[in-house]
XYZ file of N, CA and C in Angstrom:
708
model
N 109.075 83.584 116.800
C 109.622 83.870 115.574
C 108.810 84.766 114.772
N 109.243 85.800 113.838
C 108.081 86.653 112.907
C 108.951 86.247 111.677
N 108.032 87.097 111.061
C 108.767 87.524 109.200
C 108.001 88.429 108.975
N 108.978 89.420 107.946
C 108.319 90.186 107.273
C 108.280 90.439 105.961
N 107.112 90.208 104.951
C 107.964 90.755 103.772
C 106.967 91.760 103.065
N 108.150 92.046 102.208
C 107.290 93.846 101.953
C 107.199 93.628 100.487
N 106.045 94.327 100.035
C 105.338 94.141 98.790
C 106.534 93.845 97.382
N 107.348 95.039 97.863
C 108.192 94.871 96.184
C 108.928 93.584 96.261
N 109.439 92.735 97.613
C 109.874 91.332 97.288
C 108.530 90.621 96.686
N 107.622 91.125 97.576
C 107.155 89.680 97.201
C 106.616 89.864 95.603
N 106.235 91.230 94.843
C 105.767 91.416 93.625
C 107.025 90.414 92.853
N 107.982 90.256 93.128
C 109.029 90.091 91.788
C 109.443 88.425 92.978
N 110.983 87.945 92.973
C 111.262 87.069 93.101
C 111.811 87.454 94.600
N 111.437 86.552 95.760
C 111.431 86.598 97.138
C 112.903 86.510 97.270
N 113.724 87.506 98.027
C 114.861 87.308 98.614
C 114.965 86.013 99.582
N 116.425 85.580 99.387
C 116.744 84.250 99.634
C 116.275 84.300 101.472
N 116.484 85.306 102.253
C 116.590 85.262 103.531
C 114.846 85.285 103.820
N 114.133 85.595 103.042
C 112.722 85.637 103.590
C 112.212 84.104 103.317
N 112.708 83.653 101.926
C 112.423 82.249 101.961
C 112.706 80.852 102.862
N 113.758 81.588 103.519
C 114.508 80.432 104.310
C 113.742 80.708 106.329
N 112.961 82.141 106.104
C 112.232 82.076 107.089
C 110.819 82.060 107.248
N 110.395 81.845 105.791
C 109.009 81.334 105.511
C 109.316 80.198 105.519
N 110.354 78.981 105.377
C 109.807 77.653 105.363
C 109.977 76.734 106.687
N 110.389 77.841 107.788
C 110.005 77.302 109.157
C 109.043 77.507 109.602
N 108.276 77.833 108.504
C 106.508 77.520 108.913
C 105.749 76.440 107.966
N 105.977 76.369 106.932
C 106.183 75.327 106.321
C 105.387 73.939 106.409
N 103.978 73.916 105.970
C 103.154 72.882 106.452
C 102.350 73.073 107.626
N 102.382 74.408 108.671
C 101.763 74.648 109.628
C 100.462 74.506 109.435
N 99.818 74.604 110.603
C 98.345 75.317 110.522
C 98.260 76.076 110.948
N 97.475 76.991 109.888
C 97.219 78.491 109.754
C 96.024 78.415 110.971
N 96.271 78.922 112.001
C 95.338 79.240 113.083
C 95.106 80.527 112.885
N 95.450 81.752 112.833
C 94.742 83.381 112.487
C 95.198 84.240 110.855
N 93.951 84.552 110.731
C 94.736 85.644 109.733
C 93.873 86.788 110.453
N 95.017 87.870 110.084
C 93.967 89.127 110.587
C 95.271 90.160 109.559
N 94.150 91.540 109.834
C 94.535 92.590 108.596
C 94.627 93.985 109.699
N 95.818 94.468 109.642
C 95.827 95.886 110.103
C 96.944 96.874 108.843
N 95.964 98.465 109.211
C 95.142 98.653 110.139
C 93.635 97.768 110.541
N 92.742 98.102 110.850
C 91.294 97.973 111.039
C 90.488 97.752 110.253
N 90.365 99.402 109.684
C 89.615 100.272 108.684
C 90.559 99.773 107.069
N 90.038 98.832 106.631
C 90.526 98.579 105.070
C 89.607 98.929 104.033
N 90.471 99.133 102.787
C 89.648 99.990 101.921
C 88.487 98.748 101.399
N 88.560 97.496 101.518
C 88.085 96.372 101.054
C 87.069 95.218 102.446
N 85.898 95.074 102.654
C 86.060 94.352 103.271
C 86.475 93.277 103.857
N 86.332 92.651 105.143
C 87.068 91.643 105.712
C 87.032 90.203 104.841
N 85.420 90.143 104.309
C 85.183 88.906 103.331
C 85.528 89.260 102.074
N 85.849 90.484 101.453
C 86.719 90.335 100.043
C 88.194 90.063 100.348
N 88.399 90.107 101.707
C 90.127 90.488 101.749
C 90.125 88.816 101.945
N 89.678 88.289 102.677
C 89.499 87.161 102.585
C 89.526 85.775 101.690
N 88.589 86.720 100.721
C 88.330 85.839 99.207
C 89.003 85.711 98.438
N 89.917 86.712 98.833
C 91.234 87.033 97.710
C 92.385 86.454 98.253
N 92.414 85.695 99.473
C 93.766 84.646 99.853
C 93.404 83.524 99.510
N 94.403 82.493 99.012
C 94.496 81.211 98.236
C 94.467 79.939 99.524
N 94.553 80.879 100.842
C 93.994 79.846 101.744
C 93.054 80.276 102.663
N 92.908 79.392 103.894
C 92.221 80.251 105.107
C 92.061 79.380 106.630
N 92.031 79.789 107.533
C 91.869 79.392 108.998
C 91.595 77.878 108.736
N 92.942 77.107 108.995
C 92.655 75.659 109.306
C 93.802 75.341 107.949
N 93.847 75.711 107.264
C 94.701 75.194 105.947
C 96.298 75.251 106.503
N 97.192 74.594 105.854
C 98.633 74.725 105.761
C 99.273 75.142 105.211
N 100.061 75.794 106.123
C 100.753 77.439 105.673
C 101.600 76.878 104.567
N 101.784 77.379 103.696
C 102.675 76.981 101.923
C 103.425 78.650 101.713
N 104.616 78.459 101.789
C 105.230 79.819 101.447
C 104.591 80.437 100.122
N 104.665 79.336 98.852
C 104.404 79.573 97.382
C 103.252 80.366 97.965
N 101.936 80.022 98.989
C 100.997 80.471 98.609
C 100.227 82.129 99.140
N 102.142 82.038 100.361
C 101.688 83.470 100.839
C 102.065 84.406 99.698
N 103.253 84.042 99.264
C 103.599 84.888 97.847
C 102.358 85.546 97.055
N 101.590 84.437 96.799
C 100.626 84.278 95.947
C 99.269 85.433 96.282
N 98.826 85.386 97.867
C 98.406 86.166 98.428
C 98.408 87.700 98.775
N 99.853 87.937 98.491
C 99.968 89.311 98.573
C 99.943 90.038 97.086
N 100.315 88.891 95.869
C 100.519 89.274 95.025
C 98.722 89.766 94.326
N 97.633 88.896 95.132
C 96.375 89.221 94.665
C 95.413 90.591 95.077
N 96.806 90.692 96.534
C 95.511 91.816 97.077
C 96.400 92.821 96.636
N 97.443 92.934 95.962
C 97.969 94.316 95.666
C 97.209 94.096 94.180
N 97.207 93.318 93.758
C 96.335 93.504 92.001
C 95.014 93.866 92.465
N 94.845 94.138 93.610
C 93.181 94.545 93.455
C 93.355 96.233 92.996
N 94.752 96.799 93.442
C 95.228 98.015 93.354
C 94.563 99.099 94.389
N 93.799 98.485 95.453
C 94.009 99.221 96.671
C 94.549 99.204 97.863
N 96.029 98.945 97.614
C 96.861 98.982 98.431
C 98.179 99.644 97.861
N 98.643 100.568 98.616
C 100.089 101.705 98.041
C 101.352 100.053 98.595
N 101.162 99.835 99.700
C 102.240 99.097 100.348
C 101.106 98.128 101.040
N 102.516 96.224 101.335
C 101.668 95.344 101.825
C 102.785 94.745 102.243
N 102.880 94.384 103.509
C 103.702 93.223 104.318
C 103.273 92.161 104.810
N 103.886 91.193 105.298
C 103.023 90.309 106.065
C 104.122 89.992 107.367
N 102.637 89.512 108.578
C 103.731 89.407 110.036
C 103.561 87.988 109.902
N 104.664 86.887 109.862
C 104.251 85.723 110.589
C 104.302 84.832 111.553
N 103.595 85.351 112.910
C 103.892 84.259 114.263
C 103.798 82.809 114.675
N 104.615 82.751 115.007
C 104.381 81.195 115.983
C 103.582 81.198 116.787
N 102.295 80.398 116.555
C 101.148 80.297 117.558
C 101.613 78.793 117.958
N 100.409 78.911 119.657
C 100.304 77.528 120.373
C 100.345 76.322 119.412
N 99.192 76.299 118.457
C 98.539 75.572 117.231
C 98.939 75.520 115.935
N 99.652 76.448 115.692
C 100.672 76.802 114.306
C 101.232 78.223 114.041
N 100.140 78.859 113.016
C 100.664 79.725 112.647
C 100.211 81.086 112.571
N 100.188 82.530 113.326
C 99.284 83.271 113.251
C 100.096 84.057 111.675
N 99.147 85.048 110.754
C 99.393 85.666 109.848
C 98.538 87.207 109.918
N 99.200 87.931 110.021
C 98.782 89.350 110.021
C 99.137 90.393 108.493
N 98.730 90.607 107.660
C 98.733 92.002 106.755
C 98.618 92.809 106.884
N 100.228 93.410 106.941
C 99.989 94.962 107.452
C 100.077 96.001 106.091
N 98.927 97.062 106.121
C 98.642 97.546 104.663
C 98.482 98.990 104.490
N 98.901 99.389 103.061
C 98.599 100.722 103.721
C 98.090 101.220 102.172
N 96.808 102.115 102.057
C 96.015 101.882 101.345
C 96.400 102.474 100.241
N 95.800 102.313 98.883
C 95.754 103.390 97.925
C 94.972 104.390 97.487
N 95.390 105.945 97.017
C 94.411 106.888 96.831
C 94.378 107.385 96.066
N 93.103 107.618 95.308
C 93.269 108.377 93.947
C 92.397 109.608 93.862
N 93.319 110.402 92.830
C 92.495 111.788 92.758
C 91.422 112.162 92.573
N 90.766 112.734 93.769
C 89.058 113.369 93.715
C 89.184 114.696 93.396
N 88.637 115.478 93.783
C 88.537 116.651 93.631
C 89.539 118.355 93.615
N 89.639 118.162 92.711
C 91.120 119.159 92.371
C 90.591 120.687 92.008
N 90.954 121.741 93.666
C 90.324 123.062 93.436
C 91.608 124.039 93.210
N 91.673 125.412 93.336
C 92.620 125.864 93.335
C 91.463 127.283 93.247
N 92.054 127.931 94.813
C 91.553 129.197 95.199
C 92.220 130.201 95.218
N 91.794 131.378 95.260
C 92.626 132.875 95.505
C 92.898 133.647 94.387
N 92.745 133.383 92.588
C 93.504 133.484 91.770
C 92.337 134.424 90.673
N 92.783 135.451 90.260
C 91.970 136.214 89.651
C 92.375 136.125 88.293
N 91.020 135.343 87.694
C 91.978 135.116 85.796
C 92.218 136.349 85.380
N 93.290 136.255 84.190
C 93.329 134.908 83.945
C 94.442 134.209 84.684
N 95.117 133.301 84.900
C 94.456 131.869 84.545
C 93.275 131.878 85.155
N 92.261 130.903 84.767
C 91.058 131.264 85.294
C 90.982 128.852 86.208
N 89.984 128.673 86.874
C 89.955 128.174 87.467
C 90.776 126.461 87.109
N 89.894 126.607 85.979
C 90.240 125.333 84.874
C 91.447 125.219 84.806
N 91.972 126.330 84.298
C 93.458 126.148 83.286
C 94.209 126.063 84.742
N 93.996 126.520 85.598
C 95.077 125.861 87.237
C 94.783 124.865 87.534
N 93.673 124.200 87.493
C 93.766 122.859 88.028
C 94.194 122.020 87.075
N 94.200 122.296 86.034
C 94.566 121.257 84.611
C 96.393 121.693 84.858
N 96.908 122.357 84.934
C 97.885 122.360 85.233
C 98.873 121.724 86.259
N 97.985 121.200 87.118
C 98.350 120.257 88.322
C 99.015 118.659 88.086
N 98.095 118.726 86.645
C 98.261 117.304 86.421
C 97.731 116.151 86.877
N 97.026 116.488 88.121
C 96.514 115.887 88.916
C 95.156 115.261 88.251
N 94.749 114.259 87.878
C 93.925 114.038 87.043
C 92.444 112.699 87.732
N 91.398 113.330 87.435
C 90.261 112.142 88.087
C 90.547 110.458 88.395
N 90.622 110.162 89.046
C 90.440 108.378 88.805
C 92.181 108.672 89.212
N 92.508 108.734 88.898
C 94.648 108.315 88.853
C 94.746 108.374 89.941
N 96.151 107.850 90.452
C 96.510 107.069 91.641
C 97.181 108.286 92.401
N 97.178 108.396 93.498
C 97.764 109.578 93.708
C 98.650 109.172 94.994
N 100.175 109.871 94.182
C 101.050 109.785 95.670
C 101.517 111.579 96.269
N 101.729 111.196 97.836
C 102.350 112.361 97.720
C 102.952 113.285 97.317
N 104.311 113.160 96.428
C 104.729 113.851 95.655
C 103.976 115.125 94.654
N 102.953 114.074 94.312
C 101.607 115.113 93.374
C 101.392 116.475 93.885
N 101.278 116.417 95.462
C 100.699 117.944 95.644
C 102.088 118.840 95.613
N 103.141 118.484 95.544
C 104.458 119.664 95.822
C 104.500 120.025 94.033
N 104.339 118.798 93.220
C 104.343 118.893 91.888
C 102.986 119.997 91.425
N 102.284 119.860 91.403
C 100.779 120.668 91.239
C 101.045 121.991 91.569
N 101.798 122.248 93.075
C 102.197 123.269 93.461
C 102.809 124.116 92.532
N 104.023 123.302 91.942
C 105.265 123.956 91.490
C 104.580 124.489 89.978
N 103.812 123.390 89.624
C 102.746 123.346 88.032
C 102.047 125.087 88.141
N 101.898 125.086 88.935
C 100.485 126.532 89.479
C 101.358 127.572 89.375
N 102.685 127.600 90.396
C 103.352 129.096 90.207
C 104.305 129.097 89.124
N 104.521 127.931 88.024
C 104.862 128.572 87.113
C 103.740 128.915 85.950
N 102.574 128.389 85.711
C 101.186 129.209 85.712
C 100.990 130.303 85.477
N 100.808 131.155 86.673
C 101.291 132.526 87.359
C 101.842 133.042 86.837
N 103.359 132.883 87.192
C 104.221 133.752 86.751
C 104.701 134.333 84.926
N 103.477 132.528 84.271
C 103.452 133.160 82.555
C 102.577 134.140 82.578
N 101.524 134.634 83.651
C 100.619 135.859 83.544
C 100.731 136.528 84.723
N 102.187 136.968 85.254
C 102.260 138.391 85.474
C 102.597 138.005 87.105
N 102.181 137.185 87.654
C 102.139 136.815 89.374
C 103.267 136.016 89.567
N 104.335 137.213 89.888
C 105.961 136.966 89.576
C 105.869 136.715 91.504
N 105.144 136.559 92.540
C 105.662 136.716 94.044
C 104.304 135.892 94.439
N 103.961 135.031 93.566
C 102.799 134.175 94.344
C 103.076 133.194 95.117
N 102.125 132.666 96.163
C 102.718 131.621 97.075
C 101.589 130.526 96.886
N 101.623 129.226 97.267
C 100.624 128.650 97.181
C 100.902 127.323 97.874
N 99.912 127.068 98.892
C 99.853 126.226 99.797
C 98.785 125.107 98.798
N 99.116 124.115 99.723
C 97.910 122.624 99.347
C 97.507 121.982 100.833
N 96.382 121.897 100.910
C 95.806 120.813 101.724
C 95.371 119.535 100.618
N 95.389 118.239 101.385
C 94.631 117.015 101.015
C 93.500 116.206 102.198
N 92.600 116.523 101.398
C 91.522 115.572 102.561
C 91.218 114.219 102.315
N 91.411 112.936 102.556
C 91.481 111.830 102.178
C 89.582 111.111 102.379
N 89.106 110.574 101.826
C 87.808 110.277 102.056
C 88.170 108.858 101.714
N 88.069 107.939 102.916
C 88.138 106.364 102.940
C 87.285 105.479 102.527
N 85.866 106.072 102.209
C 84.839 105.513 101.759
C 85.302 105.642 100.020
N 85.612 106.633 99.528
C 85.541 106.289 98.211
C 86.915 106.147 97.908
N 87.969 106.081 98.845
C 89.419 106.134 98.540
C 89.888 107.193 97.634
N 89.253 108.456 98.069
C 89.882 109.722 97.158
C 90.848 110.493 98.026
N 91.397 111.329 97.378
C 92.320 111.974 97.675
C 92.036 113.709 97.351
N 91.480 114.257 97.963
C 90.773 116.219 97.434
C 91.884 117.158 97.589
N 92.300 117.465 96.816
C 93.172 118.558 96.844
C 93.071 119.582 96.915
N 92.884 120.716 98.034
C 92.584 122.116 98.050
C 94.087 123.061 97.414
N 94.211 123.689 96.618
C 95.310 124.642 96.331
C 95.002 125.785 97.233
N 95.680 126.503 97.789
C 95.245 127.990 98.234
C 96.578 128.946 97.895
N 95.852 130.350 96.876
C 96.952 130.536 96.203
C 96.604 132.341 97.001
N 98.423 132.760 96.876
C 98.443 134.210 97.381
C 99.126 134.936 96.298
N 98.377 135.907 95.248
C 99.429 136.251 94.169
C 99.881 137.588 94.038
N 99.606 138.185 95.240
C 100.172 139.686 94.854
C 99.770 139.792 93.995
N 100.202 141.478 93.968
C 99.850 142.457 92.299
C 100.560 142.153 91.086
N 99.292 142.057 89.768
C 100.262 141.431 88.773
C 100.905 142.299 88.190
N 101.750 141.831 87.955
C 102.948 142.943 86.794
C 102.250 143.638 85.689
N 102.714 144.572 85.474
C 102.738 145.100 84.439
C 103.766 145.153 83.261
N 103.189 145.942 82.030
C 104.012 145.776 81.187
C 105.266 146.790 81.372
N 106.267 146.871 80.976
C 106.998 148.403 80.594
C 107.547 148.573 79.053
N 108.627 149.458 78.925
C 109.175 149.555 77.680
C 109.952 148.270 77.029
N 110.024 147.681 76.300
C 110.257 146.337 75.797
C 111.710 147.015 75.447
N 112.972 146.105 75.515
C 113.991 146.126 75.057
C 114.027 145.851 73.878
N 114.345 146.143 73.061
C 115.015 146.279 71.505
C 116.135 145.820 70.867
N 116.093 144.963 70.600
C 118.090 144.998 70.008
C 117.799 144.483 68.761
N 119.076 144.260 67.991
C 119.458 143.914 66.595
C 118.878 144.749 65.555
N 118.424 144.621 64.405
C 118.745 145.848 63.133
C 117.087 146.039 63.397
N 116.463 146.507 63.825
C 114.951 146.485 64.083
C 114.633 146.845 62.563
N 115.176 148.247 62.268
C 114.527 148.960 61.068
C 113.090 149.294 61.000
N 112.998 149.801 62.112
C 111.950 150.625 62.731
C 112.229 151.229 63.834
N 111.381 152.030 64.397
C 111.822 153.206 65.478
C 110.952 152.596 66.285
N 111.698 152.188 68.040
C 111.248 151.384 69.402
C 110.130 151.894 69.116
N 109.880 153.061 69.374
C 108.391 153.584 69.709
C 107.198 153.056 68.828
N 107.364 152.986 67.655
C 106.718 151.998 66.663
C 106.597 150.803 67.195
N 107.314 149.945 67.345
C 107.174 148.419 67.925
C 106.734 148.642 69.002
N 107.096 149.036 70.054
C 106.334 150.095 70.835
C 104.504 149.217 71.122
N 104.145 149.936 70.070
C 103.034 150.888 69.642
C 102.340 149.605 69.116
N 102.990 149.066 68.230
C 102.298 147.716 67.526
C 102.571 146.679 69.152
N 102.529 146.320 69.766
C 102.351 145.689 71.123
C 100.988 145.778 70.961
N 100.233 146.799 71.484
C 99.532 147.154 72.158
C 99.086 146.874 74.044
N 100.566 146.961 74.416
C 100.420 146.992 75.502
C 100.746 148.005 76.455
N 100.373 149.275 75.976
C 100.161 150.517 76.727
C 98.676 150.702 76.848
N 98.139 151.159 77.786
C 96.691 151.455 77.556
C 96.314 152.788 76.652
N 95.756 153.049 75.883
C 95.321 154.195 75.174
C 96.688 155.181 74.959
N 97.271 154.544 74.152
C 98.599 154.691 73.581
C 99.605 155.445 75.018
N 99.637 155.284 76.177
C 100.640 155.667 76.987
C 100.412 156.077 77.913
N 98.700 156.953 77.454
C 98.117 158.115 78.278
C 97.495 157.411 79.930
N 97.210 156.067 79.766
C 96.903 155.488 80.995
C 97.589 154.668 81.680
N 99.074 154.288 81.395
C 99.743 153.629 81.698
C 100.114 152.281 80.858
N 100.184 151.209 81.557
C 100.806 149.575 80.864
C 99.960 149.030 80.711
N 99.308 147.902 79.953
C 98.445 146.561 80.148
C 99.057 145.815 81.482
N 98.511 145.213 82.005
C 98.883 143.863 83.702
C 99.079 143.164 82.126
N 100.258 142.299 82.971
C 100.780 140.776 82.521
C 99.782 140.020 82.092
N 99.685 139.177 80.957
C 98.897 138.215 80.872
C 99.553 137.173 79.869
N 100.046 135.960 79.550
C 100.132 134.972 79.021
C 99.875 135.405 77.668
N 98.220 135.695 77.401
C 97.732 135.800 76.077
C 97.978 137.191 75.415
N 98.303 137.843 76.760
C 98.192 139.524 75.954
C 99.782 139.359 75.721
N 100.660 138.565 75.953
C 102.178 138.216 75.872
C 102.286 138.137 73.997
N 101.789 137.401 74.251
C 101.371 136.330 73.183
C 101.464 137.084 72.127
N 100.076 137.608 72.087
C 99.240 138.525 71.473
C 100.286 139.976 70.456
N 100.785 140.413 71.652
C 101.787 141.091 71.323
C 102.560 140.922 70.088
N 103.190 139.762 70.546
C 104.427 139.421 69.680
C 103.855 139.122 68.089
N 102.833 138.609 68.709
C 101.872 138.074 66.702
C 101.730 139.657 66.356
N 101.431 140.872 67.142
C 101.668 142.173 66.404
C 102.343 142.546 65.932
N 103.230 142.393 66.503
C 104.451 142.993 65.822
C 105.160 142.204 64.430
N 104.701 141.274 64.961
C 104.631 140.342 63.575
C 104.089 140.638 62.193
N 103.052 141.477 62.576
C 101.895 141.379 61.570
C 102.508 142.978 60.939
N 102.664 143.287 62.279
C 103.214 144.613 61.719
C 104.336 144.877 60.721
N 105.381 144.063 60.509
C 106.374 143.452 59.887
C 105.843 143.351 58.647
N 104.700 142.184 58.445
C 104.490 142.243 57.279
C 103.917 143.251 56.561
């Protein structure tokens, strides 16, 4: 007979089915305590110290719940379950864990500024030391694309590779970007009662290079904002 308790159930009120199964082992001697996988974020001694019971003690369901809560409170586990198995002289406990990871180094490669590498890394919202979740990678990729579009890279592709460092419990994320060519401004569409000629308003943006002799400037977020500010000042 074996039972399994997930972390979600242990952190709150245990389901009735778990209580019934756990009570089958109530009072039996604990003959073995093991952790799976063998490679844990804490040493075996640290793990055993966190438990409210040891090999040779009597098994109590309430202490098992407390054990899971203590392990989870270390902050080093993303998920945790327990497998209790009947043994010849008592009950064997096996803690099945999934390590928690934390954001480490974040780099974005392949982009000619603007935006610069710091702006791109900041856009991902991956903050050093914060818990890392697998969804963070995809959200970071989308955030980079948004920032690139604001800077004229409308056909950019983004990929990500995550390297996990078990010693530091860090997830180091590297984003690789293929930008393609940066877009250029073209003659803006002007609507409404402008009270000025389209050409005069266009000149005010300074989006043309040398009054158009050398074509149009490349699109960047800063250049777009400055162009709009130039038009506002022109009207003033």
